[in-house]
């Protein structure tokens, strides 16, 4: 290990579970310092007190800070004590929230590692939604349209599949249907309430750029009809006519992240659900 490497700041994440929560907090915090060249190292599933001295000794070889999410008090005490031997700063990410909730709720926490990831009903709903998104991706089976919470329409390369997977992680069953002028859309989409169908559109210039890049990754020439502006304009015009017939909302996804599009889509969906009651 070079001296230069040892001078690099490192945040050690020590957790009795996978350490995802602490890592997210650490990365969010370091981003406020433009990263500052900080490396984040996660040490998950630390449940044995004998592991801690070795981990802290490793951290001491660097310019380090230790952030931890440990629910067992004996592990926390050992970690803090060991870190003090090397003058390493420690940050307890979980305890302040536990203390506040104890005061707020008037009950004591269970102090069991990994409870947030135990298989519960929400977990199974998420898995079911992911399997649904895979099964009914890209219009593979129109029977999924009537079973879906949301059906997404759009031409090729408007992020229909990534959007469905994102929604699946929020336990929303989403199916998507590609709109192609040469193929009639499934009649099922016209039988759904308008709030359960959302169309995606995009600026022609953006779609042209995306499709040209897609062709390059496939080893094809970028002047193929798939990426031609005439073809793109024809597809977008056709898609708009289908969306208008379905009476659905249309979201422009030009330069939008999947999260942003999903937020707008869910707003449309839940507003429609409330009005339907």
PDB file of C-alpha atoms in Angstrom:
ATOM      1  CA  UNK A   1       0.000   0.000   0.000  1.00  0.00           C
ATOM      2  CA  UNK A   2       1.581   3.293  -1.041  1.00  0.00           C
ATOM      3  CA  UNK A   3       1.820   6.364   1.169  1.00  0.00           C
ATOM      4  CA  UNK A   4      -0.324   8.235  -1.296  1.00  0.00           C
ATOM      5  CA  UNK A   5      -3.084   5.635  -0.981  1.00  0.00           C
ATOM      6  CA  UNK A   6      -2.907   5.837   2.800  1.00  0.00           C
ATOM      7  CA  UNK A   7      -3.356   9.610   2.674  1.00  0.00           C
ATOM      8  CA  UNK A   8      -6.628   9.224   0.782  1.00  0.00           C
ATOM      9  CA  UNK A   9      -9.667   9.920   3.020  1.00  0.00           C
ATOM     10  CA  UNK A  10     -11.800   6.844   3.612  1.00  0.00           C
ATOM     11  CA  UNK A  11     -15.212   6.553   5.259  1.00  0.00           C
ATOM     12  CA  UNK A  12     -15.709   3.080   6.706  1.00  0.00           C
ATOM     13  CA  UNK A  13     -19.327   1.937   6.942  1.00  0.00           C
ATOM     14  CA  UNK A  14     -19.760  -0.680   9.663  1.00  0.00           C
ATOM     15  CA  UNK A  15     -23.140  -2.365   9.946  1.00  0.00           C
ATOM     16  CA  UNK A  16     -24.775  -5.410  11.504  1.00  0.00           C
ATOM     17  CA  UNK A  17     -26.870  -5.688   8.315  1.00  0.00           C
ATOM     18  CA  UNK A  18     -25.875  -4.801   4.738  1.00  0.00           C
ATOM     19  CA  UNK A  19     -24.939  -1.190   5.567  1.00  0.00           C
ATOM     20  CA  UNK A  20     -26.894   0.323   2.706  1.00  0.00           C
ATOM     21  CA  UNK A  21     -28.519   3.031   4.852  1.00  0.00           C
ATOM     22  CA  UNK A  22     -25.229   4.303   6.270  1.00  0.00           C
ATOM     23  CA  UNK A  23     -23.577   4.254   2.857  1.00  0.00           C
ATOM     24  CA  UNK A  24     -26.353   6.349   1.335  1.00  0.00           C
ATOM     25  CA  UNK A  25     -26.029   8.881   4.145  1.00  0.00           C
ATOM     26  CA  UNK A  26     -22.239   8.980   3.789  1.00  0.00           C
ATOM     27  CA  UNK A  27     -22.372   9.471   0.045  1.00  0.00           C
ATOM     28  CA  UNK A  28     -25.033  12.162   0.364  1.00  0.00           C
ATOM     29  CA  UNK A  29     -22.863  13.974   2.900  1.00  0.00           C
ATOM     30  CA  UNK A  30     -19.605  13.692   0.932  1.00  0.00           C
ATOM     31  CA  UNK A  31     -21.367  15.013  -2.174  1.00  0.00           C
ATOM     32  CA  UNK A  32     -21.729  18.315  -0.316  1.00  0.00           C
ATOM     33  CA  UNK A  33     -17.930  18.541  -0.415  1.00  0.00           C
ATOM     34  CA  UNK A  34     -17.781  17.625  -4.126  1.00  0.00           C
ATOM     35  CA  UNK A  35     -16.803  14.149  -3.028  1.00  0.00           C
ATOM     36  CA  UNK A  36     -13.394  15.509  -1.921  1.00  0.00           C
ATOM     37  CA  UNK A  37     -11.824  12.295  -3.155  1.00  0.00           C
ATOM     38  CA  UNK A  38     -13.418  10.351  -0.320  1.00  0.00           C
ATOM     39  CA  UNK A  39     -13.627   6.591  -0.716  1.00  0.00           C
ATOM     40  CA  UNK A  40     -16.533   4.819   0.974  1.00  0.00           C
ATOM     41  CA  UNK A  41     -15.895   1.252   2.134  1.00  0.00           C
ATOM     42  CA  UNK A  42     -18.742  -0.859   3.435  1.00  0.00           C
ATOM     43  CA  UNK A  43     -18.165  -3.611   6.029  1.00  0.00           C
ATOM     44  CA  UNK A  44     -21.514  -5.461   6.358  1.00  0.00           C
ATOM     45  CA  UNK A  45     -22.842  -8.095   8.746  1.00  0.00           C
ATOM     46  CA  UNK A  46     -20.616  -7.257  11.701  1.00  0.00           C
ATOM     47  CA  UNK A  47     -22.228  -9.243  14.531  1.00  0.00           C
ATOM     48  CA  UNK A  48     -19.187 -10.668  16.310  1.00  0.00           C
ATOM     49  CA  UNK A  49     -17.414  -8.392  18.843  1.00  0.00           C
ATOM     50  CA  UNK A  50     -14.104 -10.031  17.950  1.00  0.00           C
ATOM     51  CA  UNK A  51     -14.324  -8.672  14.398  1.00  0.00           C
ATOM     52  CA  UNK A  52     -14.321  -5.032  15.448  1.00  0.00           C
ATOM     53  CA  UNK A  53     -10.704  -4.544  16.611  1.00  0.00           C
ATOM     54  CA  UNK A  54      -9.416  -5.927  13.305  1.00  0.00           C
ATOM     55  CA  UNK A  55     -11.707  -3.668  11.273  1.00  0.00           C
ATOM     56  CA  UNK A  56     -10.726  -0.578  13.261  1.00  0.00           C
ATOM     57  CA  UNK A  57      -7.052  -1.445  12.957  1.00  0.00           C
ATOM     58  CA  UNK A  58      -7.450  -1.598   9.184  1.00  0.00           C
ATOM     59  CA  UNK A  59      -9.227   1.776   9.196  1.00  0.00           C
ATOM     60  CA  UNK A  60      -6.411   3.247  11.283  1.00  0.00           C
ATOM     61  CA  UNK A  61      -3.998   2.669   8.412  1.00  0.00           C
ATOM     62  CA  UNK A  62      -5.830   5.382   6.491  1.00  0.00           C
ATOM     63  CA  UNK A  63      -7.053   8.890   7.044  1.00  0.00           C
ATOM     64  CA  UNK A  64     -10.438   7.529   8.066  1.00  0.00           C
ATOM     65  CA  UNK A  65     -13.804   8.186   9.631  1.00  0.00           C
ATOM     66  CA  UNK A  66     -16.145   5.427  10.788  1.00  0.00           C
ATOM     67  CA  UNK A  67     -19.906   5.672  10.329  1.00  0.00           C
ATOM     68  CA  UNK A  68     -21.964   2.842  11.745  1.00  0.00           C
ATOM     69  CA  UNK A  69     -25.434   1.386  12.068  1.00  0.00           C
ATOM     70  CA  UNK A  70     -25.192  -1.091  14.934  1.00  0.00           C
ATOM     71  CA  UNK A  71     -28.253  -1.777  17.060  1.00  0.00           C
ATOM     72  CA  UNK A  72     -26.570  -3.905  19.750  1.00  0.00           C
ATOM     73  CA  UNK A  73     -25.132  -1.735  22.502  1.00  0.00           C
ATOM     74  CA  UNK A  74     -22.164  -4.030  23.230  1.00  0.00           C
ATOM     75  CA  UNK A  75     -20.986  -3.805  19.622  1.00  0.00           C
ATOM     76  CA  UNK A  76     -21.303  -0.028  19.645  1.00  0.00           C
ATOM     77  CA  UNK A  77     -19.329   0.272  22.873  1.00  0.00           C
ATOM     78  CA  UNK A  78     -16.491  -1.878  21.552  1.00  0.00           C
ATOM     79  CA  UNK A  79     -16.377   0.041  18.266  1.00  0.00           C
ATOM     80  CA  UNK A  80     -16.268   3.459  19.933  1.00  0.00           C
ATOM     81  CA  UNK A  81     -13.601   2.273  22.389  1.00  0.00           C
ATOM     82  CA  UNK A  82     -11.408   0.778  19.674  1.00  0.00           C
ATOM     83  CA  UNK A  83     -11.772   3.839  17.444  1.00  0.00           C
ATOM     84  CA  UNK A  84     -10.755   6.111  20.336  1.00  0.00           C
ATOM     85  CA  UNK A  85      -7.469   4.202  20.638  1.00  0.00           C
ATOM     86  CA  UNK A  86      -6.557   5.424  17.149  1.00  0.00           C
ATOM     87  CA  UNK A  87      -8.248   8.862  17.426  1.00  0.00           C
ATOM     88  CA  UNK A  88     -10.710   7.912  14.694  1.00  0.00           C
ATOM     89  CA  UNK A  89     -13.906   9.951  14.524  1.00  0.00           C
ATOM     90  CA  UNK A  90     -17.060   7.816  14.745  1.00  0.00           C
ATOM     91  CA  UNK A  91     -20.602   8.705  13.660  1.00  0.00           C
ATOM     92  CA  UNK A  92     -23.601   6.811  15.032  1.00  0.00           C
ATOM     93  CA  UNK A  93     -26.202   7.129  12.280  1.00  0.00           C
ATOM     94  CA  UNK A  94     -29.020   5.053  13.762  1.00  0.00           C
ATOM     95  CA  UNK A  95     -29.150   5.820  17.499  1.00  0.00           C
ATOM     96  CA  UNK A  96     -30.377   9.462  17.334  1.00  0.00           C
ATOM     97  CA  UNK A  97     -33.404   8.349  15.312  1.00  0.00           C
ATOM     98  CA  UNK A  98     -34.050   5.392  17.636  1.00  0.00           C
ATOM     99  CA  UNK A  99     -33.865   7.666  20.685  1.00  0.00           C
ATOM    100  CA  UNK A 100     -36.236  10.173  19.121  1.00  0.00           C
ATOM    101  CA  UNK A 101     -38.734   7.455  18.174  1.00  0.00           C
ATOM    102  CA  UNK A 102     -38.504   5.928  21.653  1.00  0.00           C
ATOM    103  CA  UNK A 103     -39.443   9.286  23.138  1.00  0.00           C
ATOM    104  CA  UNK A 104     -42.095   9.942  20.494  1.00  0.00           C
ATOM    105  CA  UNK A 105     -43.764   6.500  20.558  1.00  0.00           C
ATOM    106  CA  UNK A 106     -43.221   5.710  24.219  1.00  0.00           C
ATOM    107  CA  UNK A 107     -41.972   2.206  23.453  1.00  0.00           C
ATOM    108  CA  UNK A 108     -38.554   0.575  23.240  1.00  0.00           C
ATOM    109  CA  UNK A 109     -37.022  -0.584  19.911  1.00  0.00           C
ATOM    110  CA  UNK A 110     -36.522  -4.289  19.216  1.00  0.00           C
ATOM    111  CA  UNK A 111     -32.794  -3.824  18.542  1.00  0.00           C
ATOM    112  CA  UNK A 112     -32.746  -6.633  16.008  1.00  0.00           C
ATOM    113  CA  UNK A 113     -30.348  -6.280  13.042  1.00  0.00           C
ATOM    114  CA  UNK A 114     -31.778  -6.304   9.512  1.00  0.00           C
ATOM    115  CA  UNK A 115     -35.453  -5.923  10.395  1.00  0.00           C
ATOM    116  CA  UNK A 116     -35.985  -3.480   7.540  1.00  0.00           C
ATOM    117  CA  UNK A 117     -35.060  -6.208   5.052  1.00  0.00           C
ATOM    118  CA  UNK A 118     -37.049  -9.076   6.482  1.00  0.00           C
ATOM    119  CA  UNK A 119     -39.409 -10.699   4.035  1.00  0.00           C
ATOM    120  CA  UNK A 120     -42.779  -9.139   4.645  1.00  0.00           C
ATOM    121  CA  UNK A 121     -45.841  -8.440   2.542  1.00  0.00           C
ATOM    122  CA  UNK A 122     -44.249  -5.373   0.962  1.00  0.00           C
ATOM    123  CA  UNK A 123     -41.267  -7.445  -0.144  1.00  0.00           C
ATOM    124  CA  UNK A 124     -43.462 -10.037  -1.827  1.00  0.00           C
ATOM    125  CA  UNK A 125     -45.538  -7.335  -3.525  1.00  0.00           C
ATOM    126  CA  UNK A 126     -42.349  -5.828  -4.923  1.00  0.00           C
ATOM    127  CA  UNK A 127     -41.144  -9.197  -6.246  1.00  0.00           C
ATOM    128  CA  UNK A 128     -44.551  -9.844  -7.794  1.00  0.00           C
ATOM    129  CA  UNK A 129     -44.516  -6.426  -9.471  1.00  0.00           C
ATOM    130  CA  UNK A 130     -41.016  -7.011 -10.878  1.00  0.00           C
ATOM    131  CA  UNK A 131     -42.040 -10.398 -12.280  1.00  0.00           C
ATOM    132  CA  UNK A 132     -45.117  -8.747 -13.787  1.00  0.00           C
ATOM    133  CA  UNK A 133     -43.023  -6.043 -15.467  1.00  0.00           C
ATOM    134  CA  UNK A 134     -40.725  -8.668 -16.997  1.00  0.00           C
ATOM    135  CA  UNK A 135     -43.584 -10.885 -18.186  1.00  0.00           C
ATOM    136  CA  UNK A 136     -45.549  -8.087 -19.818  1.00  0.00           C
ATOM    137  CA  UNK A 137     -42.640  -6.024 -21.117  1.00  0.00           C
ATOM    138  CA  UNK A 138     -42.735  -4.601 -24.632  1.00  0.00           C
ATOM    139  CA  UNK A 139     -46.279  -5.798 -25.357  1.00  0.00           C
ATOM    140  CA  UNK A 140     -45.312  -9.489 -25.168  1.00  0.00           C
ATOM    141  CA  UNK A 141     -48.730 -10.537 -23.904  1.00  0.00           C
ATOM    142  CA  UNK A 142     -51.742  -8.178 -24.234  1.00  0.00           C
ATOM    143  CA  UNK A 143     -53.512 -10.093 -21.467  1.00  0.00           C
ATOM    144  CA  UNK A 144     -51.315  -8.245 -19.012  1.00  0.00           C
ATOM    145  CA  UNK A 145     -52.799  -4.911 -20.021  1.00  0.00           C
ATOM    146  CA  UNK A 146     -56.062  -5.479 -18.165  1.00  0.00           C
ATOM    147  CA  UNK A 147     -54.200  -6.838 -15.119  1.00  0.00           C
ATOM    148  CA  UNK A 148     -51.801  -3.909 -14.822  1.00  0.00           C
ATOM    149  CA  UNK A 149     -52.022  -0.992 -12.407  1.00  0.00           C
ATOM    150  CA  UNK A 150     -50.511   1.206 -15.119  1.00  0.00           C
ATOM    151  CA  UNK A 151     -49.963   0.718 -18.841  1.00  0.00           C
ATOM    152  CA  UNK A 152     -47.274   2.796 -20.529  1.00  0.00           C
ATOM    153  CA  UNK A 153     -47.420   3.614 -24.229  1.00  0.00           C
ATOM    154  CA  UNK A 154     -44.654   4.988 -26.388  1.00  0.00           C
ATOM    155  CA  UNK A 155     -42.398   4.548 -29.379  1.00  0.00           C
ATOM    156  CA  UNK A 156     -39.109   2.692 -29.127  1.00  0.00           C
ATOM    157  CA  UNK A 157     -36.413   4.206 -26.843  1.00  0.00           C
ATOM    158  CA  UNK A 158     -38.661   6.341 -24.656  1.00  0.00           C
ATOM    159  CA  UNK A 159     -37.550   4.464 -21.498  1.00  0.00           C
ATOM    160  CA  UNK A 160     -40.702   2.380 -21.156  1.00  0.00           C
ATOM    161  CA  UNK A 161     -38.940  -0.676 -19.711  1.00  0.00           C
ATOM    162  CA  UNK A 162     -36.726   1.165 -17.172  1.00  0.00           C
ATOM    163  CA  UNK A 163     -39.801   3.070 -16.047  1.00  0.00           C
ATOM    164  CA  UNK A 164     -41.775  -0.153 -15.522  1.00  0.00           C
ATOM    165  CA  UNK A 165     -38.937  -1.630 -13.464  1.00  0.00           C
ATOM    166  CA  UNK A 166     -38.674   1.528 -11.375  1.00  0.00           C
ATOM    167  CA  UNK A 167     -42.418   1.408 -10.686  1.00  0.00           C
ATOM    168  CA  UNK A 168     -42.174  -2.303  -9.849  1.00  0.00           C
ATOM    169  CA  UNK A 169     -39.762  -1.442  -7.055  1.00  0.00           C
ATOM    170  CA  UNK A 170     -42.558   0.727  -5.692  1.00  0.00           C
ATOM    171  CA  UNK A 171     -44.927  -2.262  -5.887  1.00  0.00           C
ATOM    172  CA  UNK A 172     -46.760  -0.923  -8.943  1.00  0.00           C
ATOM    173  CA  UNK A 173     -47.595  -3.498 -11.625  1.00  0.00           C
ATOM    174  CA  UNK A 174     -46.727  -1.785 -14.902  1.00  0.00           C
ATOM    175  CA  UNK A 175     -46.979  -3.120 -18.444  1.00  0.00           C
ATOM    176  CA  UNK A 176     -45.741  -1.313 -21.526  1.00  0.00           C
ATOM    177  CA  UNK A 177     -46.817  -1.337 -25.145  1.00  0.00           C
ATOM    178  CA  UNK A 178     -44.579  -0.169 -28.011  1.00  0.00           C
ATOM    179  CA  UNK A 179     -46.371   1.894 -30.612  1.00  0.00           C
ATOM    180  CA  UNK A 180     -45.368   1.159 -34.208  1.00  0.00           C
ATOM    181  CA  UNK A 181     -47.285   2.490 -37.232  1.00  0.00           C
ATOM    182  CA  UNK A 182     -47.245  -0.906 -38.935  1.00  0.00           C
ATOM    183  CA  UNK A 183     -48.769  -2.698 -35.933  1.00  0.00           C
ATOM    184  CA  UNK A 184     -52.273  -2.021 -34.612  1.00  0.00           C
ATOM    185  CA  UNK A 185     -52.294  -1.339 -30.878  1.00  0.00           C
ATOM    186  CA  UNK A 186     -54.036  -3.926 -28.683  1.00  0.00           C
ATOM    187  CA  UNK A 187     -57.688  -3.092 -28.156  1.00  0.00           C
ATOM    188  CA  UNK A 188     -57.290  -3.718 -24.421  1.00  0.00           C
ATOM    189  CA  UNK A 189     -55.689  -0.295 -23.891  1.00  0.00           C
ATOM    190  CA  UNK A 190     -58.913   1.400 -24.974  1.00  0.00           C
ATOM    191  CA  UNK A 191     -60.909  -0.487 -22.344  1.00  0.00           C
ATOM    192  CA  UNK A 192     -58.980   0.931 -19.396  1.00  0.00           C
ATOM    193  CA  UNK A 193     -59.796   4.054 -17.360  1.00  0.00           C
ATOM    194  CA  UNK A 194     -57.723   6.955 -18.663  1.00  0.00           C
ATOM    195  CA  UNK A 195     -55.712   7.287 -15.429  1.00  0.00           C
ATOM    196  CA  UNK A 196     -54.367   3.760 -15.863  1.00  0.00           C
ATOM    197  CA  UNK A 197     -52.831   4.537 -19.254  1.00  0.00           C
ATOM    198  CA  UNK A 198     -49.982   7.004 -19.735  1.00  0.00           C
ATOM    199  CA  UNK A 199     -48.306   7.908 -22.991  1.00  0.00           C
ATOM    200  CA  UNK A 200     -44.665   8.931 -23.353  1.00  0.00           C
ATOM    201  CA  UNK A 201     -43.467  11.338 -26.000  1.00  0.00           C
ATOM    202  CA  UNK A 202     -40.091  12.903 -26.722  1.00  0.00           C
ATOM    203  CA  UNK A 203     -38.581  15.642 -28.847  1.00  0.00           C
ATOM    204  CA  UNK A 204     -37.638  14.252 -32.290  1.00  0.00           C
ATOM    205  CA  UNK A 205     -34.063  15.548 -32.029  1.00  0.00           C
ATOM    206  CA  UNK A 206     -33.575  13.787 -28.678  1.00  0.00           C
ATOM    207  CA  UNK A 207     -34.981  10.523 -30.009  1.00  0.00           C
ATOM    208  CA  UNK A 208     -32.797  10.770 -33.093  1.00  0.00           C
ATOM    209  CA  UNK A 209     -29.695  11.079 -30.916  1.00  0.00           C
ATOM    210  CA  UNK A 210     -30.749   8.209 -28.630  1.00  0.00           C
ATOM    211  CA  UNK A 211     -31.504   5.891 -31.540  1.00  0.00           C
ATOM    212  CA  UNK A 212     -28.251   6.717 -33.322  1.00  0.00           C
ATOM    213  CA  UNK A 213     -26.337   5.793 -30.174  1.00  0.00           C
ATOM    214  CA  UNK A 214     -28.366   2.608 -29.849  1.00  0.00           C
ATOM    215  CA  UNK A 215     -27.450   1.592 -33.379  1.00  0.00           C
ATOM    216  CA  UNK A 216     -23.779   2.214 -32.646  1.00  0.00           C
ATOM    217  CA  UNK A 217     -23.878  -0.094 -29.614  1.00  0.00           C
ATOM    218  CA  UNK A 218     -25.385  -2.776 -31.856  1.00  0.00           C
ATOM    219  CA  UNK A 219     -22.597  -2.309 -34.380  1.00  0.00           C
ATOM    220  CA  UNK A 220     -24.943  -0.902 -37.019  1.00  0.00           C
ATOM    221  CA  UNK A 221     -24.637   2.251 -39.087  1.00  0.00           C
ATOM    222  CA  UNK A 222     -26.367   5.297 -37.643  1.00  0.00           C
ATOM    223  CA  UNK A 223     -28.013   6.166 -40.959  1.00  0.00           C
ATOM    224  CA  UNK A 224     -30.497   3.251 -40.731  1.00  0.00           C
ATOM    225  CA  UNK A 225     -34.176   4.057 -41.194  1.00  0.00           C
ATOM    226  CA  UNK A 226     -34.758   3.391 -37.463  1.00  0.00           C
ATOM    227  CA  UNK A 227     -32.911   6.614 -36.606  1.00  0.00           C
ATOM    228  CA  UNK A 228     -33.970   8.721 -39.584  1.00  0.00           C
ATOM    229  CA  UNK A 229     -35.868  11.887 -38.775  1.00  0.00           C
ATOM    230  CA  UNK A 230     -38.631  11.015 -41.258  1.00  0.00           C
ATOM    231  CA  UNK A 231     -39.221   7.687 -39.515  1.00  0.00           C
ATOM    232  CA  UNK A 232     -39.139   9.274 -36.079  1.00  0.00           C
ATOM    233  CA  UNK A 233     -41.659  11.964 -37.007  1.00  0.00           C
ATOM    234  CA  UNK A 234     -43.949   9.327 -38.521  1.00  0.00           C
ATOM    235  CA  UNK A 235     -43.792   7.184 -35.346  1.00  0.00           C
ATOM    236  CA  UNK A 236     -44.367  10.098 -32.983  1.00  0.00           C
ATOM    237  CA  UNK A 237     -47.354  11.310 -34.996  1.00  0.00           C
ATOM    238  CA  UNK A 238     -48.852   7.824 -34.985  1.00  0.00           C
ATOM    239  CA  UNK A 239     -48.205   7.383 -31.267  1.00  0.00           C
ATOM    240  CA  UNK A 240     -49.913  10.682 -30.491  1.00  0.00           C
ATOM    241  CA  UNK A 241     -53.009   9.587 -32.402  1.00  0.00           C
ATOM    242  CA  UNK A 242     -53.185   6.344 -30.405  1.00  0.00           C
ATOM    243  CA  UNK A 243     -52.757   8.205 -27.109  1.00  0.00           C
ATOM    244  CA  UNK A 244     -55.484  10.674 -27.987  1.00  0.00           C
ATOM    245  CA  UNK A 245     -57.803   7.796 -28.843  1.00  0.00           C
ATOM    246  CA  UNK A 246     -57.032   6.220 -25.470  1.00  0.00           C
ATOM    247  CA  UNK A 247     -57.759   9.565 -23.788  1.00  0.00           C
ATOM    248  CA  UNK A 248     -54.643   9.233 -21.647  1.00  0.00           C
ATOM    249  CA  UNK A 249     -52.221  11.777 -20.229  1.00  0.00           C
ATOM    250  CA  UNK A 250     -49.004  12.293 -22.148  1.00  0.00           C
ATOM    251  CA  UNK A 251     -45.622  12.939 -20.527  1.00  0.00           C
ATOM    252  CA  UNK A 252     -42.716  14.462 -22.443  1.00  0.00           C
ATOM    253  CA  UNK A 253     -39.647  12.490 -21.348  1.00  0.00           C
ATOM    254  CA  UNK A 254     -37.110  14.660 -23.197  1.00  0.00           C
ATOM    255  CA  UNK A 255     -34.029  15.049 -20.960  1.00  0.00           C
ATOM    256  CA  UNK A 256     -35.948  13.657 -17.961  1.00  0.00           C
ATOM    257  CA  UNK A 257     -34.596  11.101 -15.514  1.00  0.00           C
ATOM    258  CA  UNK A 258     -36.662   7.957 -14.962  1.00  0.00           C
ATOM    259  CA  UNK A 259     -37.386   9.088 -11.389  1.00  0.00           C
ATOM    260  CA  UNK A 260     -38.820  12.387 -12.595  1.00  0.00           C
ATOM    261  CA  UNK A 261     -41.056  10.710 -15.160  1.00  0.00           C
ATOM    262  CA  UNK A 262     -42.198   8.134 -12.594  1.00  0.00           C
ATOM    263  CA  UNK A 263     -43.109  10.860 -10.116  1.00  0.00           C
ATOM    264  CA  UNK A 264     -45.315  12.586 -12.694  1.00  0.00           C
ATOM    265  CA  UNK A 265     -46.827   9.253 -13.783  1.00  0.00           C
ATOM    266  CA  UNK A 266     -47.721   8.265 -10.221  1.00  0.00           C
ATOM    267  CA  UNK A 267     -49.286  11.666  -9.652  1.00  0.00           C
ATOM    268  CA  UNK A 268     -51.583  11.048 -12.633  1.00  0.00           C
ATOM    269  CA  UNK A 269     -52.375   7.522 -11.486  1.00  0.00           C
ATOM    270  CA  UNK A 270     -53.174   8.288  -7.847  1.00  0.00           C
ATOM    271  CA  UNK A 271     -55.210  11.357  -8.725  1.00  0.00           C
ATOM    272  CA  UNK A 272     -57.302   9.160 -11.027  1.00  0.00           C
ATOM    273  CA  UNK A 273     -57.686   6.510  -8.329  1.00  0.00           C
ATOM    274  CA  UNK A 274     -58.993   9.112  -5.860  1.00  0.00           C
ATOM    275  CA  UNK A 275     -61.467  10.497  -8.384  1.00  0.00           C
ATOM    276  CA  UNK A 276     -62.662   6.990  -9.266  1.00  0.00           C
ATOM    277  CA  UNK A 277     -63.669   6.246  -5.680  1.00  0.00           C
TER     278      UNK A 277
END
